[in-house]
Coordinates of C-alpha atoms in Angstrom, one line a residue:
Chain A
X8 CA 10.7 -34.8 -5.8
X9 CA 10.4 -31.7 -7.9
X10 CA 12.7 -29.9 -5.5
X11 CA 15.3 -32.7 -5.7
X12 CA 15.0 -32.8 -9.4
X13 CA 15.6 -29.0 -9.5
X14 CA 18.5 -29.5 -7.2
X15 CA 20.1 -32.1 -9.5
X16 CA 19.5 -29.9 -12.5
X17 CA 21.2 -26.9 -10.9
X18 CA 24.1 -28.8 -9.3
X19 CA 25.9 -29.5 -12.6
X20 CA 26.1 -25.9 -13.4
X21 CA 27.5 -24.6 -10.2
X22 CA 30.4 -26.8 -9.4
X23 CA 32.9 -24.0 -9.6
X24 CA 30.9 -21.3 -8.0
X25 CA 32.9 -19.2 -5.5
X26 CA 31.5 -18.6 -2.1
X27 CA 31.5 -14.9 -1.3
X28 CA 30.4 -13.5 2.0
X29 CA 29.1 -10.0 2.2
X30 CA 27.0 -7.9 4.6
X31 CA 24.8 -4.9 4.2
X32 CA 21.5 -3.8 2.9
X33 CA 20.4 -1.3 0.3
X34 CA 17.1 0.4 -0.2
X35 CA 16.3 1.8 -3.5
X36 CA 14.3 4.9 -4.3
X37 CA 14.8 7.7 -6.8
X38 CA 18.6 7.4 -6.6
X39 CA 20.8 4.3 -6.6
X40 CA 23.5 4.3 -3.9
X41 CA 26.6 2.2 -4.3
X42 CA 27.6 1.0 -0.9
X43 CA 31.2 0.3 -0.2
X44 CA 31.1 -3.2 1.1
X45 CA 33.8 -5.2 2.7
X46 CA 34.0 -8.4 0.8
X47 CA 35.1 -11.7 2.4
X48 CA 36.1 -14.2 -0.1
X49 CA 36.0 -17.9 0.9
X50 CA 37.5 -20.4 -1.4
X51 CA 35.2 -23.0 -2.8
X52 CA 35.3 -26.0 -0.4
X53 CA 36.4 -28.4 -3.1
X54 CA 35.8 -29.9 -6.5
X55 CA 32.9 -32.2 -7.1
X56 CA 29.1 -32.0 -7.3
X57 CA 27.3 -30.5 -4.4
X58 CA 23.7 -30.3 -3.5
X59 CA 21.8 -27.2 -4.4
X60 CA 21.1 -26.9 -0.7
X61 CA 24.9 -26.4 -0.1
X62 CA 25.4 -24.0 -2.9
X63 CA 25.8 -20.4 -2.2
X64 CA 23.6 -18.0 -4.2
X65 CA 25.0 -14.6 -5.1
X66 CA 22.5 -11.7 -5.2
X67 CA 22.6 -10.3 -8.7
X68 CA 20.1 -7.5 -9.2
X69 CA 19.3 -4.0 -10.6
X70 CA 16.8 -1.5 -9.5
X71 CA 15.3 1.5 -11.3
X72 CA 12.8 3.9 -10.0
X73 CA 11.2 7.2 -11.2
X74 CA 8.5 9.5 -10.2
X75 CA 7.5 9.6 -13.8
X76 CA 4.7 11.9 -14.7
X77 CA 3.3 11.9 -11.1
X78 CA 3.6 14.9 -8.9
X79 CA 4.7 12.8 -6.0
X80 CA 7.1 9.8 -5.5
X81 CA 5.3 7.2 -3.4
X82 CA 7.1 4.1 -4.5
X83 CA 9.8 2.4 -2.4
X84 CA 11.9 -0.7 -2.9
X85 CA 14.2 -2.9 -0.9
X86 CA 17.1 -5.2 -1.9
X87 CA 18.6 -6.9 1.2
X88 CA 21.3 -9.4 0.4
X89 CA 21.6 -12.2 3.0
X90 CA 18.9 -10.8 5.2
X91 CA 18.2 -14.2 6.8
X92 CA 19.1 -17.8 6.9
X93 CA 16.2 -20.1 5.9
X94 CA 15.8 -23.5 7.7
X95 CA 16.2 -26.0 4.9
X96 CA 13.2 -28.0 6.1
X97 CA 11.1 -25.1 4.7
X98 CA 12.5 -26.0 1.3
X99 CA 12.7 -29.8 1.1
X100 CA 11.2 -32.8 2.9
X101 CA 13.2 -34.6 5.5
X102 CA 13.2 -37.7 3.4
X103 CA 14.8 -35.9 0.4
X104 CA 17.3 -34.3 2.7
X105 CA 18.2 -37.6 4.4
X106 CA 18.7 -39.1 0.9
X107 CA 21.2 -36.4 0.1
X108 CA 23.0 -37.0 3.3
X109 CA 22.2 -33.6 4.7
X110 CA 21.3 -32.7 8.3
X111 CA 17.7 -31.6 7.9
X112 CA 17.5 -29.9 11.3
X113 CA 20.7 -27.9 11.3
X114 CA 21.1 -26.8 7.7
X115 CA 20.3 -23.1 6.9
X116 CA 20.4 -21.5 3.5
X117 CA 21.3 -17.8 3.1
X118 CA 18.5 -15.9 1.5
X119 CA 18.1 -12.5 -0.2
X120 CA 15.1 -10.3 -0.1
X121 CA 13.8 -8.1 -2.8
X122 CA 10.6 -6.0 -2.5
X123 CA 8.6 -3.3 -4.3
X124 CA 6.2 -1.1 -2.4
X125 CA 3.8 1.2 -4.2
X126 CA 2.3 3.8 -1.8
X127 CA -0.9 5.7 -2.2
X128 CA -2.2 8.7 -0.3
X129 CA 1.4 9.4 0.7
X130 CA 4.8 7.6 0.8
X131 CA 5.0 6.9 4.5
X132 CA 3.7 3.4 4.5
X133 CA 5.7 2.3 1.5
X134 CA 8.9 3.8 3.1
X135 CA 8.0 2.0 6.3
X136 CA 7.7 -1.3 4.5
X137 CA 11.0 -0.8 2.8
X138 CA 12.7 -0.5 6.3
X139 CA 10.7 -3.1 8.2
X140 CA 9.5 -6.0 6.0
X141 CA 12.8 -7.7 5.9
X142 CA 13.5 -7.2 9.6
X143 CA 10.2 -8.6 10.7
X144 CA 10.5 -11.5 8.2
X145 CA 13.9 -12.4 9.5
X146 CA 12.5 -12.5 13.0
X147 CA 9.6 -14.7 11.9
X148 CA 12.0 -17.1 10.2
X149 CA 14.2 -17.4 13.3
X150 CA 11.1 -18.0 15.5
X151 CA 9.9 -20.7 13.1
X152 CA 13.4 -22.2 12.9
X153 CA 13.4 -22.8 16.6
X154 CA 10.1 -24.8 16.5
X155 CA 10.9 -26.9 13.4
X156 CA 13.0 -29.4 15.3
X157 CA 9.9 -30.7 17.2
X158 CA 8.0 -31.4 14.0
X159 CA 8.0 -34.5 11.8
X160 CA 7.2 -33.9 8.2
X161 CA 6.6 -30.3 7.5
X162 CA 4.0 -28.8 5.2
X163 CA 6.3 -26.3 3.6
X164 CA 3.7 -24.2 1.8
X165 CA 1.6 -23.9 4.9
X166 CA 4.6 -22.7 6.9
X167 CA 5.6 -20.1 4.3
X168 CA 2.0 -18.9 4.3
X169 CA 2.1 -18.6 8.0
X170 CA 5.5 -16.8 8.1
X171 CA 4.6 -14.2 5.5
X172 CA 1.1 -13.7 6.8
X173 CA 2.4 -13.0 10.3
X174 CA 5.1 -10.7 8.9
X175 CA 2.7 -8.6 6.8
X176 CA 0.2 -8.5 9.6
X177 CA 2.9 -7.3 12.1
X178 CA 4.0 -4.5 9.8
X179 CA 0.4 -3.5 9.2
X180 CA -0.2 -3.5 12.9
X181 CA 2.8 -1.3 13.5
X182 CA 1.6 1.1 10.7
X183 CA -1.8 1.5 12.4
X184 CA -0.3 1.8 15.9
X185 CA -2.0 -1.4 17.1
X186 CA 1.4 -2.6 18.3
X187 CA 4.5 -0.7 19.4
X188 CA 7.2 0.0 17.0
X189 CA 10.8 1.0 17.4
X190 CA 11.9 4.3 15.9
X191 CA 15.1 6.3 15.7
X192 CA 17.4 3.3 15.7
X193 CA 15.9 1.6 18.7
X194 CA 16.1 4.5 21.0
X195 CA 12.3 5.0 21.2
X196 CA 9.2 2.9 21.3
X197 CA 5.9 4.3 19.9
X198 CA 2.4 3.0 19.7
X199 CA 0.9 5.7 17.5
X200 CA 0.1 5.3 13.8
X201 CA 2.9 5.9 11.3
X202 CA 0.6 8.2 9.3
X203 CA -3.0 9.1 8.4
X204 CA -5.5 6.2 8.0
X205 CA -5.9 6.8 4.2
X206 CA -2.2 6.1 3.4
X207 CA -1.3 2.6 2.3
X208 CA 1.0 0.5 0.1
X209 CA 1.3 -2.6 -2.0
X210 CA 4.0 -5.1 -1.0
X211 CA 5.4 -7.6 -3.4
X212 CA 8.3 -9.5 -1.9
X213 CA 10.6 -12.2 -3.2
X214 CA 12.9 -14.3 -1.0
X215 CA 15.6 -15.8 -3.2
X216 CA 17.9 -18.7 -2.1
X217 CA 19.9 -21.3 -4.0
X218 CA 17.0 -23.7 -4.3
X219 CA 13.8 -21.7 -4.3
X220 CA 12.1 -18.4 -4.9
X221 CA 9.4 -17.7 -2.4
X222 CA 7.0 -14.9 -3.2
X223 CA 4.5 -13.0 -1.1
X224 CA 2.2 -10.4 -2.7
X225 CA -0.4 -8.0 -1.2
X226 CA -1.9 -5.5 -3.6
X227 CA -1.5 -4.8 -7.3
X228 CA 2.3 -4.7 -7.8
X229 CA 3.5 -7.8 -9.5
X230 CA 6.3 -10.3 -9.8
X231 CA 7.1 -12.3 -13.0
X232 CA 9.6 -15.1 -13.4
X233 CA 11.2 -15.4 -16.9
X234 CA 11.7 -19.1 -17.3
X235 CA 12.9 -20.6 -20.6
X236 CA 12.2 -17.3 -22.3
X237 CA 8.5 -17.4 -21.2
X238 CA 6.8 -15.3 -18.5
X239 CA 5.4 -17.1 -15.4
X240 CA 3.3 -14.9 -13.2
X241 CA 4.2 -15.5 -9.6
X242 CA 1.6 -13.2 -8.2
X243 CA -2.0 -12.4 -9.0
X244 CA -3.1 -8.7 -8.7
X245 CA -5.4 -8.0 -5.9
X246 CA -8.1 -6.1 -7.7
X247 CA -11.5 -5.6 -6.2
X248 CA -13.3 -7.1 -9.1
X249 CA -11.4 -10.4 -8.8
X250 CA -14.3 -12.8 -8.2
X251 CA -12.9 -14.2 -4.9
X252 CA -11.8 -10.8 -3.6
X253 CA -15.2 -9.3 -4.3
X254 CA -16.9 -12.2 -2.6
X255 CA -14.7 -11.8 0.5
X256 CA -15.4 -8.0 0.7
X257 CA -19.1 -8.4 0.2
X258 CA -19.3 -11.2 2.8
X259 CA -17.9 -8.7 5.3
X260 CA -20.5 -6.1 4.5
X261 CA -18.4 -4.0 2.1
X262 CA -19.1 -2.9 -1.4
X263 CA -17.1 -2.9 -4.6
X264 CA -18.3 0.1 -6.8
X265 CA -17.2 1.0 -10.3
X266 CA -16.0 4.6 -10.0
X267 CA -13.2 5.1 -12.6
X268 CA -12.5 1.4 -12.3
X269 CA -13.6 -1.1 -9.7
X270 CA -12.9 0.1 -6.2
X271 CA -13.4 -0.8 -2.6
X272 CA -16.2 1.5 -1.4
X273 CA -15.7 3.3 -4.8
X274 CA -12.4 4.6 -3.4
X275 CA -9.4 2.2 -3.5
X276 CA -8.5 0.3 -6.7
X277 CA -6.9 -2.6 -4.9
X278 CA -8.4 -5.1 -2.5
X279 CA -5.4 -5.8 -0.3
X280 CA -2.7 -3.5 1.1
X281 CA -0.6 -2.6 4.1
X282 CA -2.1 0.4 5.9
X283 CA -5.4 2.0 4.7
X284 CA -7.0 1.4 8.1
X285 CA -10.1 3.4 7.1
X286 CA -11.1 0.6 4.7
X287 CA -10.7 -2.3 7.2
X288 CA -11.9 -4.9 7.5
X289 CA -12.5 -4.9 3.7
X290 CA -8.9 -4.2 2.7
X291 CA -6.6 -6.7 4.3
X292 CA -2.8 -7.1 4.5
X293 CA -2.8 -10.9 4.0
X294 CA -0.4 -11.9 1.3
X295 CA -0.8 -14.6 -1.3
X296 CA 2.3 -16.8 -1.2
X297 CA 4.0 -19.0 -3.9
X298 CA 6.9 -21.3 -3.3
X299 CA 8.8 -22.0 -6.6
X300 CA 11.7 -24.4 -7.0
X301 CA 14.4 -22.9 -9.1
X302 CA 15.1 -24.4 -12.4
X303 CA 18.0 -24.5 -14.8
X304 CA 16.2 -22.5 -17.4
X305 CA 15.3 -19.7 -15.0
X306 CA 16.4 -16.4 -16.6
X307 CA 15.4 -13.6 -14.2
X308 CA 12.8 -12.3 -11.9
X309 CA 11.0 -8.9 -12.5
X310 CA 9.3 -7.2 -9.5
X311 CA 7.6 -3.9 -10.4
X312 CA 4.8 -1.5 -9.5
X313 CA 1.8 -1.1 -11.7
X314 CA 3.5 2.0 -13.3
X315 CA 5.3 -0.7 -15.3
X316 CA 2.7 -3.4 -15.6
X317 CA -0.1 -1.0 -16.8
X318 CA 1.8 -0.4 -20.0
X319 CA 4.1 -3.4 -20.5
X320 CA 2.9 -7.0 -20.7
X321 CA 4.5 -9.8 -18.8
X322 CA 5.7 -11.2 -22.1
X323 CA 7.3 -8.0 -23.3
X324 CA 9.0 -7.4 -19.9
X325 CA 10.5 -10.9 -19.9
X326 CA 11.8 -10.6 -23.4
X327 CA 13.3 -7.2 -22.8
X328 CA 14.9 -8.0 -19.5
X329 CA 16.4 -11.2 -20.8
X330 CA 17.7 -9.5 -23.9
X331 CA 19.2 -6.5 -22.1
X332 CA 21.1 -8.8 -19.7
X333 CA 22.5 -10.9 -22.5
X334 CA 23.4 -7.8 -24.5
X335 CA 25.3 -6.4 -21.5
X336 CA 27.3 -9.5 -21.1
X337 CA 28.0 -9.8 -24.8
X338 CA 29.2 -6.2 -25.0
X339 CA 31.2 -6.3 -21.8
X340 CA 32.3 -9.9 -21.4
X341 CA 35.4 -9.7 -23.6
X342 CA 36.4 -6.1 -23.0
X343 CA 36.5 -6.2 -19.2
X344 CA 36.2 -8.8 -16.5
X345 CA 33.1 -8.8 -14.3
X346 CA 33.4 -6.4 -11.5
X347 CA 34.1 -8.3 -8.3
X348 CA 33.1 -5.5 -6.0
X349 CA 30.9 -7.7 -3.8
X350 CA 27.2 -8.1 -3.2
X351 CA 26.2 -4.8 -1.7
X352 CA 25.7 -3.1 -5.0
X353 CA 23.7 -3.8 -8.1
X354 CA 24.9 -5.9 -11.0
X355 CA 25.5 -3.8 -14.1
X356 CA 23.7 -6.2 -16.5
X357 CA 20.6 -6.5 -14.3
X358 CA 20.7 -2.7 -13.8
X359 CA 20.8 -2.2 -17.5
X360 CA 17.7 -4.3 -17.8
X361 CA 15.9 -2.5 -15.0
X362 CA 16.8 0.9 -16.5
X363 CA 15.6 -0.2 -19.9
X364 CA 12.2 -1.4 -18.5
X365 CA 11.7 1.9 -16.6
X366 CA 12.4 4.0 -19.7
X367 CA 10.2 1.7 -21.8
X368 CA 7.3 2.3 -19.5
X369 CA 7.8 6.0 -19.6
X370 CA 7.9 5.9 -23.4
X371 CA 4.7 3.9 -23.5
X372 CA 2.9 6.7 -21.5
X373 CA 2.8 5.4 -18.0
X374 CA 1.2 8.0 -15.7
X375 CA 2.3 6.6 -12.4
X376 CA 5.5 6.2 -10.4
X377 CA 7.6 3.3 -11.9
X378 CA 9.8 1.0 -9.8
X379 CA 11.4 -2.1 -11.3
X380 CA 13.8 -4.7 -9.8
X381 CA 15.4 -7.2 -12.0
X382 CA 17.0 -10.2 -10.4
X383 CA 19.3 -12.3 -12.6
X384 CA 18.8 -15.9 -11.8
X385 CA 21.2 -17.3 -14.4
X386 CA 24.5 -18.5 -12.9
X387 CA 27.3 -16.7 -14.8
X388 CA 30.9 -17.8 -14.4
X389 CA 33.2 -14.9 -13.3
X390 CA 35.9 -14.4 -15.9
X391 CA 39.4 -14.7 -14.5
X392 CA 41.8 -11.8 -15.1
X393 CA 44.5 -12.7 -17.6
X394 CA 47.8 -12.4 -15.9
Chain B
X28 CA -31.7 5.3 0.8
X29 CA -33.0 8.1 2.9
X30 CA -33.4 11.4 1.1
X31 CA -33.4 14.7 2.8
X32 CA -36.2 17.2 2.0
X33 CA -39.1 18.9 3.6
X34 CA -41.7 16.2 2.9
X35 CA -39.2 13.4 2.8
X36 CA -37.9 14.3 6.2
X37 CA -41.3 13.8 7.7
X38 CA -41.9 10.5 6.0
X39 CA -38.4 9.4 6.8
X40 CA -38.7 10.0 10.5
X41 CA -38.6 6.3 11.3
X42 CA -36.0 5.3 8.8
X43 CA -32.4 4.6 9.6
X44 CA -29.5 6.9 9.0
X45 CA -25.9 5.8 8.9
X46 CA -23.8 7.5 11.5
X47 CA -20.0 7.9 11.0
X48 CA -19.3 5.9 14.2
X49 CA -22.6 4.3 15.2
X50 CA -24.8 2.1 13.0
X51 CA -28.2 3.0 14.6
X52 CA -31.0 5.4 14.2
X53 CA -30.2 9.1 14.4
X54 CA -31.1 10.4 17.9
X55 CA -33.8 12.9 18.4
X56 CA -31.4 15.9 18.6
X57 CA -29.7 14.9 15.3
X58 CA -33.0 14.4 13.5
X59 CA -34.1 17.8 14.7
X60 CA -30.8 19.4 13.4
X61 CA -31.2 17.7 10.1
X62 CA -34.8 19.0 9.8
X63 CA -33.7 22.5 10.6
X64 CA -30.4 22.9 8.8
X65 CA -30.0 20.1 6.2
X66 CA -32.8 20.6 3.7
X67 CA -31.9 19.5 0.2
X68 CA -34.3 19.1 -2.7
X69 CA -33.0 16.1 -4.6
X70 CA -34.5 15.5 -8.0
X71 CA -35.2 12.2 -9.6
X72 CA -31.7 11.5 -10.8
X73 CA -30.1 12.7 -7.6
X74 CA -29.4 11.1 -4.2
X75 CA -28.9 12.6 -0.8
X76 CA -27.8 11.5 2.6
X77 CA -26.0 12.6 5.8
X78 CA -23.4 11.5 8.3
X79 CA -22.7 12.6 11.8
X80 CA -19.8 12.4 14.3
X81 CA -19.5 13.1 18.0
X82 CA -16.3 14.9 18.8
X83 CA -14.8 15.4 22.3
X84 CA -13.8 18.9 21.7
X85 CA -15.6 22.2 22.2
X86 CA -17.6 23.6 19.3
X87 CA -15.5 26.8 18.9
X88 CA -12.4 24.6 18.3
X89 CA -14.1 22.3 15.8
X90 CA -15.6 25.2 14.0
X91 CA -12.3 27.0 13.7
X92 CA -11.0 24.0 11.7
X93 CA -14.0 23.5 9.4
X94 CA -14.5 27.1 8.5
X95 CA -11.0 27.3 7.0
X96 CA -12.3 27.0 3.5
X97 CA -8.8 27.9 2.2
X98 CA -7.1 25.1 4.1
X99 CA -9.2 21.9 4.0
X100 CA -6.0 19.8 4.3
X101 CA -6.0 20.8 8.0
X102 CA -8.4 18.0 8.7
X103 CA -9.2 16.4 5.3
X104 CA -6.8 13.5 4.8
X105 CA -7.6 13.2 1.0
X106 CA -6.5 16.7 0.2
X107 CA -2.9 17.2 -0.9
X108 CA -3.0 20.9 -1.8
X109 CA -5.5 23.7 -2.0
X110 CA -5.3 27.1 -3.7
X111 CA -7.8 29.9 -3.0
X112 CA -7.3 33.5 -3.9
X113 CA -8.3 36.4 -1.6
X114 CA -10.3 36.2 1.6
X115 CA -12.7 33.5 2.8
X116 CA -16.1 34.8 1.8
X117 CA -19.3 33.6 0.2
X118 CA -18.5 33.0 -3.5
X119 CA -14.8 32.1 -2.9
X120 CA -13.6 29.3 -5.1
X121 CA -10.8 26.9 -4.2
X122 CA -8.8 24.5 -6.3
X123 CA -8.2 21.2 -4.5
X124 CA -5.7 18.6 -5.5
X125 CA -6.5 15.1 -4.2
X126 CA -4.0 12.6 -2.9
X127 CA -3.2 9.5 -4.9
X128 CA -5.1 6.3 -4.7
X129 CA -8.6 7.9 -5.2
X130 CA -10.7 8.0 -8.3
X131 CA -10.1 11.7 -8.8
X132 CA -7.2 14.1 -9.0
X133 CA -8.8 17.5 -8.5
X134 CA -11.9 19.4 -7.5
X135 CA -13.1 23.0 -7.9
X136 CA -15.3 24.1 -5.0
X137 CA -17.3 27.2 -4.3
X138 CA -18.2 28.5 -0.8
X139 CA -22.0 29.0 -0.9
X140 CA -22.6 29.9 2.8
X141 CA -20.4 30.5 5.8
X142 CA -22.4 31.5 9.0
X143 CA -20.1 32.0 12.0
X144 CA -23.0 32.5 14.3
X145 CA -25.1 29.5 13.4
X146 CA -22.0 27.5 12.5
X147 CA -23.1 26.5 9.0
X148 CA -20.8 25.8 6.0
X149 CA -22.1 25.1 2.6
X150 CA -20.0 24.1 -0.4
X151 CA -20.8 23.3 -4.0
X152 CA -18.5 21.4 -6.4
X153 CA -18.3 23.4 -9.6
X154 CA -15.6 21.3 -11.4
X155 CA -13.1 18.5 -11.2
X156 CA -12.7 14.9 -12.4
X157 CA -14.5 13.2 -9.5
X158 CA -17.8 12.4 -11.4
X159 CA -19.8 14.3 -8.6
X160 CA -22.0 16.6 -10.7
X161 CA -24.1 19.2 -8.9
X162 CA -22.6 18.1 -5.6
X163 CA -23.7 20.4 -2.8
X164 CA -23.1 19.8 0.9
X165 CA -24.1 21.4 4.2
X166 CA -22.0 21.0 7.3
X167 CA -23.2 22.1 10.7
X168 CA -21.6 21.9 14.2
X169 CA -23.6 21.9 17.4
X170 CA -22.5 22.0 21.1
X171 CA -23.2 19.1 23.3
X172 CA -21.8 17.5 26.4
X173 CA -19.8 14.2 26.2
X174 CA -18.6 12.6 29.4
X175 CA -19.4 15.8 31.3
X176 CA -17.2 17.9 29.0
X177 CA -18.0 20.2 26.2
X178 CA -18.2 18.3 22.9
X179 CA -19.5 18.9 19.4
X180 CA -21.9 17.1 17.2
X181 CA -20.9 17.5 13.5
X182 CA -23.5 16.7 10.8
X183 CA -22.7 16.8 7.1
X184 CA -25.3 16.2 4.5
X185 CA -25.1 16.3 0.7
X186 CA -27.1 16.0 -2.5
X187 CA -25.5 15.0 -5.8
X188 CA -26.4 13.6 -9.3
X189 CA -26.2 9.9 -9.6
X190 CA -23.5 9.3 -12.4
X191 CA -24.4 7.2 -15.4
X192 CA -23.7 3.6 -14.7
X193 CA -24.0 3.9 -10.9
X194 CA -27.0 3.5 -8.6
X195 CA -28.2 5.9 -5.9
X196 CA -27.2 3.4 -3.3
X197 CA -23.6 3.2 -4.7
X198 CA -23.3 6.9 -5.0
X199 CA -24.4 7.6 -1.4
X200 CA -22.2 4.7 -0.2
X201 CA -19.2 6.2 -1.9
X202 CA -19.7 9.8 -0.7
X203 CA -20.6 8.7 2.8
X204 CA -17.4 6.7 3.0
X205 CA -15.3 9.8 2.1
X206 CA -17.3 12.0 4.5
X207 CA -16.9 9.5 7.4
X208 CA -13.2 9.5 6.8
X209 CA -13.1 13.3 6.8
X210 CA -15.2 13.5 10.0
X211 CA -13.1 10.9 11.8
X212 CA -9.9 12.9 10.9
X213 CA -11.6 16.1 12.1
X214 CA -12.3 14.4 15.4
X215 CA -8.7 13.2 15.7
X216 CA -7.3 16.6 14.9
X217 CA -9.7 18.5 17.2
X218 CA -9.2 16.1 20.1
X219 CA -5.4 16.3 19.7
X220 CA -5.7 20.1 20.0
X221 CA -7.7 19.7 23.2
X222 CA -5.1 17.5 24.7
X223 CA -2.4 20.0 23.6
X224 CA -4.3 22.9 25.1
X225 CA -4.7 21.2 28.4
X226 CA -1.0 20.4 28.7
X227 CA 0.4 23.8 27.8
X228 CA 1.8 25.8 30.7
X229 CA -0.8 27.9 32.4
X230 CA 1.5 30.9 32.7
X231 CA 1.9 31.2 29.0

C-alpha cells in the first residue's frame, strides 16, 4: 500500500516527463570524465497519468573525489545509468500491480546504480568493486527474474537481501581467488587473488529506479536520503563496537580491541568489508539492505566515504546538498536551458552539490580520501528553448 | 598468556602456544628452539608471546627475505614504504610507513641483531604511533623437512609494554594477529619463489 501511495504521489508530477534512452557507464575517481553519449530520444507515449512503474527515471547525479590529505588515493566510485532492468515484482505486490492493470510478470523497470568504495591497505579491491559490483548485480537480477514467474506472492525485502548478499559474496570470492574471475576484457580467466590479503574496501551501493531506492551497505561508508529537507540514514555504519556486530564477531571466536578506536583484532576499524581475507571469518562481506519507496518530497541521495561523514553530519550534508542544487537551478534556469546532452555525464547542479560537499569536508579538516556522489531525486522539468 | 623467559619457559612447558597455522601445542622441536633462541625477560607491565609458521621453501631462501632489514615490504603486507640509510648492520635504523586501515601510520625500528650463521634477526621499535612501547622481537628460521622436501620453520617472539587501557591478553592478541599475517605472507612469497626457481630453464 505504501508503494502504491508513493506511486500515486509521484504520478501527478511526472505526466510530461520525456523518455530518453541512453547507454554507457562511467566510473569516477580523481578526475571526472565526460563521455560522449549517443542519445536516443523517444517521445512521451501520450498525455495522461501513468503509474510510477511505467515512468522513466533519468539518472541525475554528480560525483566529486579527492585524495585530500592522504598520501594515497584508495577510494573509488561508480555511476552506471541503466545498468539493469528490475523485475517489477521486486518492487510491488502482484495484487497492487493487478489493480493498476499492469502485467506483474513481464514488466521491468530500468535502474541506475551508484556506489562508493573506500579502500584500505591499497586501492585494488575498491577499484575491483567499481568495475564488478554492477555487472554481478545485473547477473543476479537476471537470474532472479527468470525464477519469479514460478512464485506466488513475493517477499520483496527477502529477495533484495538475497540478490545483494549473493552479489557481494561473489565479488568477495573473486577478490580472494576462491572463484574464477574474468580479466582483460574477457580474454583470460584467473583464480588467484586480486591482491594481498590485507587489502579491502567498503561498498555502499544504491539502485535507483522510478519507484524505489534500494540500498546495500557493507562497511563504514554511508548513504543518506534527504527527504522533506530532513536526513534519513539509509545505512548504518558497520563499526566493530556496534553491539550486534561485536556479538557476531565474538561468537565466532574473534576479538574487538580498542587500539586507537575499536577494531577487529585491534587492527581493522570496520566489521564488514569486501576483501580483508586475513580477518575472516570475523569480517564478512554481507551487506545490510534497505528497500525505500520513493516519495514526492525526496530531494536527493548522498553516498560518501567516511572522509566526508567523519567531519560533516547527515543534517549538514543534506542541507548543503539541497541548497547547492536549488542555487544552481536558480542561477542557471533563466539564463540558459538545461543541457540535454544525455545521461552518460553528470548533472551540473548535482555536480555543484558534490563538489561543495567535498570542499566542505576538506575545509573541516578531513584527514582521509573523500568521495561524494549526489543523486538528485527531484523531478525537474526541462525548459524548452525559445524559438 | 604464556610468557617467555628462563624460569617461565620451564613452568610453561605444558601450556599452549598459538601457532600461525595450527591451534595446538608447540611441538618438541619448536619448544626447544624457543628455549634456546627466544628468551625475553618481560616485566610486570609487559607481555610476551610467539608465533610459528612452517614454510615449504628452503631455509636459505626464507632467510634471504627476512634479513632484508632495509626492505620489509618484500614480505610484510602492512608496509607501504621503508627508508634506511647506509648498509644493513647492527644499529641500523629504518623508518617504516604503514598502509592505511591500521591503527598506526609509521614506525621507527632498530636492528639489534643479525646473525647470518645462526639465522637470528632481532628488532626493537624505537618510535612511531603504534602504541607499542619497548617492543622487541626475535625472529629465527630453522631447516626442516616438509613432504620430503627442504622446508623452514620460522618462529617470531616478542615482548612489549601493555598500553594503558588494554590488557595483556588484548595486546598479545593484537601483535600475534599482525605477526601471523606477516608470516603467512612470507610463506606465500617464499613458496612462489620456489615454484619460480623450479620452472626456470635449466640452461640459464
